[in-house]
Short mmCIF file of C-alpha atoms in Angstrom, two decimals:
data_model
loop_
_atom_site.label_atom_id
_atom_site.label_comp_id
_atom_site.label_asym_id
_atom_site.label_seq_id
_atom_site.Cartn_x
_atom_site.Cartn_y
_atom_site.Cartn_z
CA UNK A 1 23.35 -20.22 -8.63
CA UNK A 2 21.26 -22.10 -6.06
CA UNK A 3 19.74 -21.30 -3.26
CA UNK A 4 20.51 -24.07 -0.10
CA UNK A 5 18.63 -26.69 1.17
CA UNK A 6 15.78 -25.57 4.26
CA UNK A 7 17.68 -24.74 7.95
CA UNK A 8 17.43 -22.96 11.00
CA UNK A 9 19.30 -19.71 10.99
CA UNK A 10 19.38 -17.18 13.82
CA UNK A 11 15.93 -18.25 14.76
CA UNK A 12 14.10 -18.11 11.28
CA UNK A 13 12.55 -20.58 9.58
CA UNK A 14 13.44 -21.32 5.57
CA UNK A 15 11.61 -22.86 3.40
CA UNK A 16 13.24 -25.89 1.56
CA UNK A 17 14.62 -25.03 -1.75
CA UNK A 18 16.78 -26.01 -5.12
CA UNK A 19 15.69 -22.92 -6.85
CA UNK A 20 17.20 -20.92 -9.40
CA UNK A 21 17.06 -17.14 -9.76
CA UNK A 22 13.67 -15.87 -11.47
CA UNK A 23 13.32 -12.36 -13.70
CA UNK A 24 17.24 -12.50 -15.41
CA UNK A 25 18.73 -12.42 -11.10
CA UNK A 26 19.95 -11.64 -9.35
CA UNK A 27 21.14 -7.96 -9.76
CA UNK A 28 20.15 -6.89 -13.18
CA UNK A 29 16.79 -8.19 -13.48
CA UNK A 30 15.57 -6.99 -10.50
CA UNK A 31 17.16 -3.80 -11.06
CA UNK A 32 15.81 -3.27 -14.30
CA UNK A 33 12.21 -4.30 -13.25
CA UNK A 34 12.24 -1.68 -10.37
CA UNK A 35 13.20 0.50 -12.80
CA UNK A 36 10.84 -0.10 -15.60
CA UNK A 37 7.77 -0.55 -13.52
CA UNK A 38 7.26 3.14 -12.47
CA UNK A 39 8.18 3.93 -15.51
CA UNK A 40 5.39 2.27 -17.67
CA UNK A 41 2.67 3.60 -15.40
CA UNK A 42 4.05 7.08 -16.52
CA UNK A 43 4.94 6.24 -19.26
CA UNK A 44 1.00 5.21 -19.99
CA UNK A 45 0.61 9.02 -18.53
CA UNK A 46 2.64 10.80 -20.91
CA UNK A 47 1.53 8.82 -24.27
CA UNK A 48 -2.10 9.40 -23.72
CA UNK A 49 -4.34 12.20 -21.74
CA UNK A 50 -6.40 15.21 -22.35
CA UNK A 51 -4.07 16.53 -25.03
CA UNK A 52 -3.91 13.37 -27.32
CA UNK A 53 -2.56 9.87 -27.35
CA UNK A 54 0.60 8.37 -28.81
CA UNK A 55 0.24 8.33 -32.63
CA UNK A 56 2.87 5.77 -34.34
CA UNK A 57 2.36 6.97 -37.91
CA UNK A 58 3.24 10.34 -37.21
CA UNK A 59 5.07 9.90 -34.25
CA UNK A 60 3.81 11.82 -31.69
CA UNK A 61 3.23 11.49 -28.10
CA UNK A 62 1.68 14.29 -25.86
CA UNK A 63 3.93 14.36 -23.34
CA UNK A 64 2.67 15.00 -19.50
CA UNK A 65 -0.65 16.57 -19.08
CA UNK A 66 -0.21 20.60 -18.80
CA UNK A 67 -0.06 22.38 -15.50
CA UNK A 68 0.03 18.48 -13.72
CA UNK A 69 3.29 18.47 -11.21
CA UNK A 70 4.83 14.88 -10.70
CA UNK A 71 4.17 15.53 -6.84
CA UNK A 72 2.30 17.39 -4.19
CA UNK A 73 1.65 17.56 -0.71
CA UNK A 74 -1.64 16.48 -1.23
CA UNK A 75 -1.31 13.80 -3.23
CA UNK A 76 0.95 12.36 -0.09
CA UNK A 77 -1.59 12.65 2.45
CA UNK A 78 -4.51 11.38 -0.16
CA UNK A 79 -2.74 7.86 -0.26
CA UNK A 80 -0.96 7.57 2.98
CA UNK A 81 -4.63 8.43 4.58
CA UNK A 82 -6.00 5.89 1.76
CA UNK A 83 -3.89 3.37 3.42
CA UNK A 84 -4.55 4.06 7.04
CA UNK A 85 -8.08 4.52 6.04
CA UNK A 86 -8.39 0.79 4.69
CA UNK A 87 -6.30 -0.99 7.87
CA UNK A 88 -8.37 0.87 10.02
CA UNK A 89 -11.13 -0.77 8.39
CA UNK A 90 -9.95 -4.00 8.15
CA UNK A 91 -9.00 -4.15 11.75
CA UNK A 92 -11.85 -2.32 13.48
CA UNK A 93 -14.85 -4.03 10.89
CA UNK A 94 -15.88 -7.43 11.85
CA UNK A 95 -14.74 -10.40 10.11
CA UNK A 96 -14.75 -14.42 9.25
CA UNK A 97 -11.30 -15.96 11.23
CA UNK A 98 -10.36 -18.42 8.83
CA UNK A 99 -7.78 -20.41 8.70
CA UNK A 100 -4.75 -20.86 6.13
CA UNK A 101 -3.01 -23.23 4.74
CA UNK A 102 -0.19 -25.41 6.74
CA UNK A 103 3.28 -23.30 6.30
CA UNK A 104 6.11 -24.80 5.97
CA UNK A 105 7.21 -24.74 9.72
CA UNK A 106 3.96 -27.21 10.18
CA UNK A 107 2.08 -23.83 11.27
CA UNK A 108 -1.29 -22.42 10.38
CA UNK A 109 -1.76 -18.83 10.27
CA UNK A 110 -5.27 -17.36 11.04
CA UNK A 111 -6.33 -14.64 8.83
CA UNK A 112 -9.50 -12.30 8.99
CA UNK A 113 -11.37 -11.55 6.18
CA UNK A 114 -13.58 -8.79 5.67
CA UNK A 115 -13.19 -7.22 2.56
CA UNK A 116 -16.52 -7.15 1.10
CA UNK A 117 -17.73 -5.31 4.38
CA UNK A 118 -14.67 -2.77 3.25
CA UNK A 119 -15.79 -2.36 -0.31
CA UNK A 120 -19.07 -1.51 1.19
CA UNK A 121 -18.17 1.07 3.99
CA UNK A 122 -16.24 2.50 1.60
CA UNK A 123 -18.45 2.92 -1.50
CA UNK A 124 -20.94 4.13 1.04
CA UNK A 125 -18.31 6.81 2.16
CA UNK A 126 -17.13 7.65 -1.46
CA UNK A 127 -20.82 8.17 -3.11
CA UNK A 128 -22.13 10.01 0.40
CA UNK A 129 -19.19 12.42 0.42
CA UNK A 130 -18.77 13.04 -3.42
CA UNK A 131 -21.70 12.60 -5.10
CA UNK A 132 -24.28 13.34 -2.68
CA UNK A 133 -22.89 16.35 -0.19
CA UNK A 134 -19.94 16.83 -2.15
CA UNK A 135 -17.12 17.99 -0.15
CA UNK A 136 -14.70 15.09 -1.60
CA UNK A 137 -15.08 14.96 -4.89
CA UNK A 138 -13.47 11.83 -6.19
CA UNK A 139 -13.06 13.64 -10.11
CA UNK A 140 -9.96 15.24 -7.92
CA UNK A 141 -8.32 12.15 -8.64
CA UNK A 142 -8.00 12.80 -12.18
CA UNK A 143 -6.79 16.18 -11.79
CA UNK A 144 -3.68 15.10 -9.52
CA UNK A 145 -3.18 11.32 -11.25
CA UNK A 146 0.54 12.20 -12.04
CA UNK A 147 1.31 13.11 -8.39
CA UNK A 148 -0.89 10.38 -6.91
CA UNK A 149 1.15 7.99 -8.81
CA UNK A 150 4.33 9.26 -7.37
CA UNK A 151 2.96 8.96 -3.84
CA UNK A 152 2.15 5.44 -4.53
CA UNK A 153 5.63 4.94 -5.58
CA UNK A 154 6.70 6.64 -2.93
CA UNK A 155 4.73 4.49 -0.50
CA UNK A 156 5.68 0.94 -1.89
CA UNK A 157 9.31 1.75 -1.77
CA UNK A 158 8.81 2.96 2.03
CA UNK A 159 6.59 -0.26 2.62
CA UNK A 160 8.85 -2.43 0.78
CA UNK A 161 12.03 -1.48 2.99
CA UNK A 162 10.34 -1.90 6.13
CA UNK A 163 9.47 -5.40 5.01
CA UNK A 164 13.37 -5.86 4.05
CA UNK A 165 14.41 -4.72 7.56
CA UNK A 166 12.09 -6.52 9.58
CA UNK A 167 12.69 -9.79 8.18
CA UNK A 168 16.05 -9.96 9.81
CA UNK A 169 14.17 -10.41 13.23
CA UNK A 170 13.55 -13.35 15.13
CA UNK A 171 11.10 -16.43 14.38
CA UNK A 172 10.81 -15.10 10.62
CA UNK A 173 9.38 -17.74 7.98
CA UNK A 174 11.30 -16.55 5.31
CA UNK A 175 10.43 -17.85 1.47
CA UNK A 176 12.48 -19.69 -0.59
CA UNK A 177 12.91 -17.79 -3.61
CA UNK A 178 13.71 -14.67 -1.50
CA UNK A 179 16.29 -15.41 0.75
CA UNK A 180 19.29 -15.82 -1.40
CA UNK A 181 22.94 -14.47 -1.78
CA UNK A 182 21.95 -11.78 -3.33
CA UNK A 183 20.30 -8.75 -1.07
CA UNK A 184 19.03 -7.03 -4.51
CA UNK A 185 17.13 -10.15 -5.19
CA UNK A 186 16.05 -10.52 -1.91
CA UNK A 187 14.31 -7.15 -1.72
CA UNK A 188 12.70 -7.34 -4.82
CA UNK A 189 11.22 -10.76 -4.64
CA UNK A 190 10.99 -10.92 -0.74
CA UNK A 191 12.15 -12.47 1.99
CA UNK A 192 9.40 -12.86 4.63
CA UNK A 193 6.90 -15.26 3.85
CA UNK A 194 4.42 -13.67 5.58
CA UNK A 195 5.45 -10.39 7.22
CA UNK A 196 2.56 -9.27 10.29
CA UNK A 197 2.38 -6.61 12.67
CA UNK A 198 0.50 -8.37 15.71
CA UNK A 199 -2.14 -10.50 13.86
CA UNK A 200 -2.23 -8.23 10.96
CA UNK A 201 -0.98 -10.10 7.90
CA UNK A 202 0.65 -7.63 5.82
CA UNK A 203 0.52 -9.56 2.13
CA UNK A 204 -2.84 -10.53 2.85
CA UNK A 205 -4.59 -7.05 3.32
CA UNK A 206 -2.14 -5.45 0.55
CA UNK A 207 -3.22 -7.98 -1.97
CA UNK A 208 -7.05 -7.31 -1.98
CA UNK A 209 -7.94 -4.09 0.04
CA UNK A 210 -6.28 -1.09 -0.86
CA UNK A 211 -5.17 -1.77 -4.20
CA UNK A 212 -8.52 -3.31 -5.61
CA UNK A 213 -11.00 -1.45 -3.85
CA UNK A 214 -8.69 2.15 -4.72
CA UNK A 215 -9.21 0.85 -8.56
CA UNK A 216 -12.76 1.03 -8.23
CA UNK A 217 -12.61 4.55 -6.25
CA UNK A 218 -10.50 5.80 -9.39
CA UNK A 219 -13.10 4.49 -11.45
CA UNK A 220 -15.46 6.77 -9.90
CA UNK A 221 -13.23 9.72 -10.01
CA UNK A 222 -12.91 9.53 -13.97
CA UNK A 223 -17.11 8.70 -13.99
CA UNK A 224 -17.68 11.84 -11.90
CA UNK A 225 -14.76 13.65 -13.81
CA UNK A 226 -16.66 12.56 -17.24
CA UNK A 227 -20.37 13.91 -15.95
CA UNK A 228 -18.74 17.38 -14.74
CA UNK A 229 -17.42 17.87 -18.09
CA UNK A 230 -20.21 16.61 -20.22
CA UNK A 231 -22.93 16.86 -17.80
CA UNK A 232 -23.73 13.14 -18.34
CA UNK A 233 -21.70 9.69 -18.62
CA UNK A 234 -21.13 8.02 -21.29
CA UNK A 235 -22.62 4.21 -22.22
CA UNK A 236 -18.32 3.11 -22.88
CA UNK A 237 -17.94 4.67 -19.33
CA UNK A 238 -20.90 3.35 -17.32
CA UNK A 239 -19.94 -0.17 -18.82
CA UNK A 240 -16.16 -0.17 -18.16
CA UNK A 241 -16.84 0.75 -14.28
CA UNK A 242 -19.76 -1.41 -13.79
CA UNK A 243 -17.26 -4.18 -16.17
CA UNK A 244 -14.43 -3.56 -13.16
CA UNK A 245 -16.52 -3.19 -10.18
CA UNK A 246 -18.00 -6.97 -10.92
CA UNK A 247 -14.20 -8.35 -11.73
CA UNK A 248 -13.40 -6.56 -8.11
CA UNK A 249 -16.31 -7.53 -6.29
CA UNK A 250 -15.63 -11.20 -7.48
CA UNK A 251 -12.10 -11.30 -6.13
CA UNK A 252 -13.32 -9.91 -2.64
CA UNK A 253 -16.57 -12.05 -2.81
CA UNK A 254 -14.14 -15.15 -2.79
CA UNK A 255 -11.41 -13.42 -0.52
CA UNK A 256 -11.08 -17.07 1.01
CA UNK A 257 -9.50 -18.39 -2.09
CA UNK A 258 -6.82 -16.44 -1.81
CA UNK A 259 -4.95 -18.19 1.48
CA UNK A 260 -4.35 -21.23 -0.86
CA UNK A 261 -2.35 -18.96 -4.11
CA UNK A 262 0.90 -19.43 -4.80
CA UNK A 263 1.32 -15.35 -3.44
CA UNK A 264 0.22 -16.29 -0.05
CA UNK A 265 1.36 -19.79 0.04
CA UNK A 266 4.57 -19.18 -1.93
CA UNK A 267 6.28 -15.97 -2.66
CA UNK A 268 7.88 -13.47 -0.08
CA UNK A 269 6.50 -10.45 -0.19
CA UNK A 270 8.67 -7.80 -1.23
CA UNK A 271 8.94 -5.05 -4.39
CA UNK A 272 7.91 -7.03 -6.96
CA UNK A 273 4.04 -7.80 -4.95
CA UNK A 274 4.51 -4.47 -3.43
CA UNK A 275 4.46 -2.65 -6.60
CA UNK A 276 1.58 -4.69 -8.43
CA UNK A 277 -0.57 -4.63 -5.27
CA UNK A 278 -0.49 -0.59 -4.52
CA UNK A 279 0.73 0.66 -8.07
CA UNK A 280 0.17 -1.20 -10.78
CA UNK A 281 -3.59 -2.61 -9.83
CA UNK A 282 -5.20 0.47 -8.85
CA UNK A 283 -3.14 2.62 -11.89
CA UNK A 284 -2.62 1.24 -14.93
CA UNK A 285 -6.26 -1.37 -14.70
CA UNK A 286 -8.14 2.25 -14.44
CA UNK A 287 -6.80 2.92 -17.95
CA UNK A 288 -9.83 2.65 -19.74
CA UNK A 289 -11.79 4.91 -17.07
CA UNK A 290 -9.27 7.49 -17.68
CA UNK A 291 -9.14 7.46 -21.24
CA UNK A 292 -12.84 8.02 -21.62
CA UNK A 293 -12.29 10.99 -19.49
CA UNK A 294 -10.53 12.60 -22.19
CA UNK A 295 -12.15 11.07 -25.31
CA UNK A 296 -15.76 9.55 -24.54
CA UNK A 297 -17.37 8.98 -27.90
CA UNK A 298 -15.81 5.81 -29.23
CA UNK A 299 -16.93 4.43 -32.34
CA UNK A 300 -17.45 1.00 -33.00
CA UNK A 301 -15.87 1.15 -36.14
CA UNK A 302 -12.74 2.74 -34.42
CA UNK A 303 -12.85 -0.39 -31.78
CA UNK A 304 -12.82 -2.91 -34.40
CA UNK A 305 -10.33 -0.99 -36.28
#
């Protein structure tokens, strides 16, 4: 099935199109990758932590840490205050105005970018606070990563309906690939091009501030987690944070050349950007931070193995 030709409908703009449906559309696909998503990220949970890691020749898997719930109260407020903590940021720190790249309806947005001043407040915050006075400890992270997770969840779903919802309004530049027959489809690969409040672009800040910059804050959770348990931190540790902190600080460094990728220029912004943006970044690329946690002395003979 197709999607039609570019027109005006009920005061939103659409993008030209001839496109087919992407990721096996426009029902199952999408279903199944909502589905599966969440479930890897625990899934990478419950095959390796403090009590092992999955082991194929004997098949055995851990399961879920002990004593870790799937959710808790403060989990919730940890990453809905995470979020309001980073747009407060973004919109209150000053910033380059810079504009993007000519949309579709022969507009150019304006977008402000300021995430390296971000990364900085916020390391600032995060080392004061943990490492230095104390009264946050970041190596709480690790201790409530199961029912962090879920909040995240939690919070992309919430995020990703609004985004749904408010496309339907007025004036909307709606992308090509998500505004189809199907509303499944449409929610998953989304339908606003790009969805503001105000002057606050929405897919913008979710691509590079909380997501990236909470990886690196995880990072220090496990580093701080590692020293309280061994009262030092490892070389594999030191070396996979300051590894990640350089990949992130690259990506913020150059937050300009973002307003010309395709997930700015191109995609909606729905589930599927959602999910990878708040979840899957800041969860599944601290990985290695988390496993060294758990087992710090790594052989080279057992990475070459």
């Amino acid at each position: 099935m197709h999607v039609a030709d570019s027109w005006i409908q009920q005061g939103s703009f659409v993008m030209g199109s001839d496109q087919e449906y992407e990721f096996m559309g426009p029902i199952l696909g999408p279903i199944g990758i909502m589905v599966a998503l969440p479930l890897v990220c625990y899934g990478l949970v419950y095959a390796c932590n403090a009590q092992g890691c999955l082991e194929i020749r004997n098949m055995s898997i851990p399961g879920f840490p002990a004593q870790s719930p799937l959710i808790s109260r403060e989990a919730f407020f940890a990453i809905f205050g995470w979020m309001a903590f980073q747009t407060i940021l973004h919109l209150a720190l000053p910033g380059q105005l810079v504009k993007g790249v000519t949309l579709p309806n022969k507009e150019k947005l304006t977008y402000k970018l300021n995430a390296q001043t971000n990364l900085g407040v916020t390391l600032l915050a995060a080392t004061t606070f943990s490492f230095y006075t104390k009264q946050l400890p970041l190596s709480w992270i690790y201790d409530q990563f199961l029912p962090l997770l879920t909040a995240a969840c939690v919070l992309t779903v919430l995020l990703t309906v609004y985004l749904y919802l408010s496309s339907f309004a007025q004036s909307k530049v709606l992308s090509s690939g998500g505004n189809t027959e199907s509303n499944i489809y449409n929610f998953f690969i989304g339908r606003e091009l790009n969805p503001r409040i105000g002057t606050f672009d929405v897919k913008h800040f979710c691509e590079l501030y909380p997501g990236l910059i909470g990886w690196l804050i995880i990072d220090l959770g496990m580093l701080q987690k590692q020293y309280e348990q061994l009262h030092y931190v490892s070389m594999s540790m030191l070396l996979v944070c300051v590894f990640q902190f350089i990949y992130v600080l690259d990506a913020l460094w150059f937050e300009k050349a973002i307003l010309s990728t395709m997930d700015i220029v191109h995609d909606g912004f729905g589930f599927m950007l959602a999910f990878g943006d708040l979840v899957w970044v800041p969860f599944t690329y601290s990985l290695q931070a988390r496993y060294l946690v758990d087992h710090p002395q790594v052989s080279l003979r057992h990475i070459y193995a």
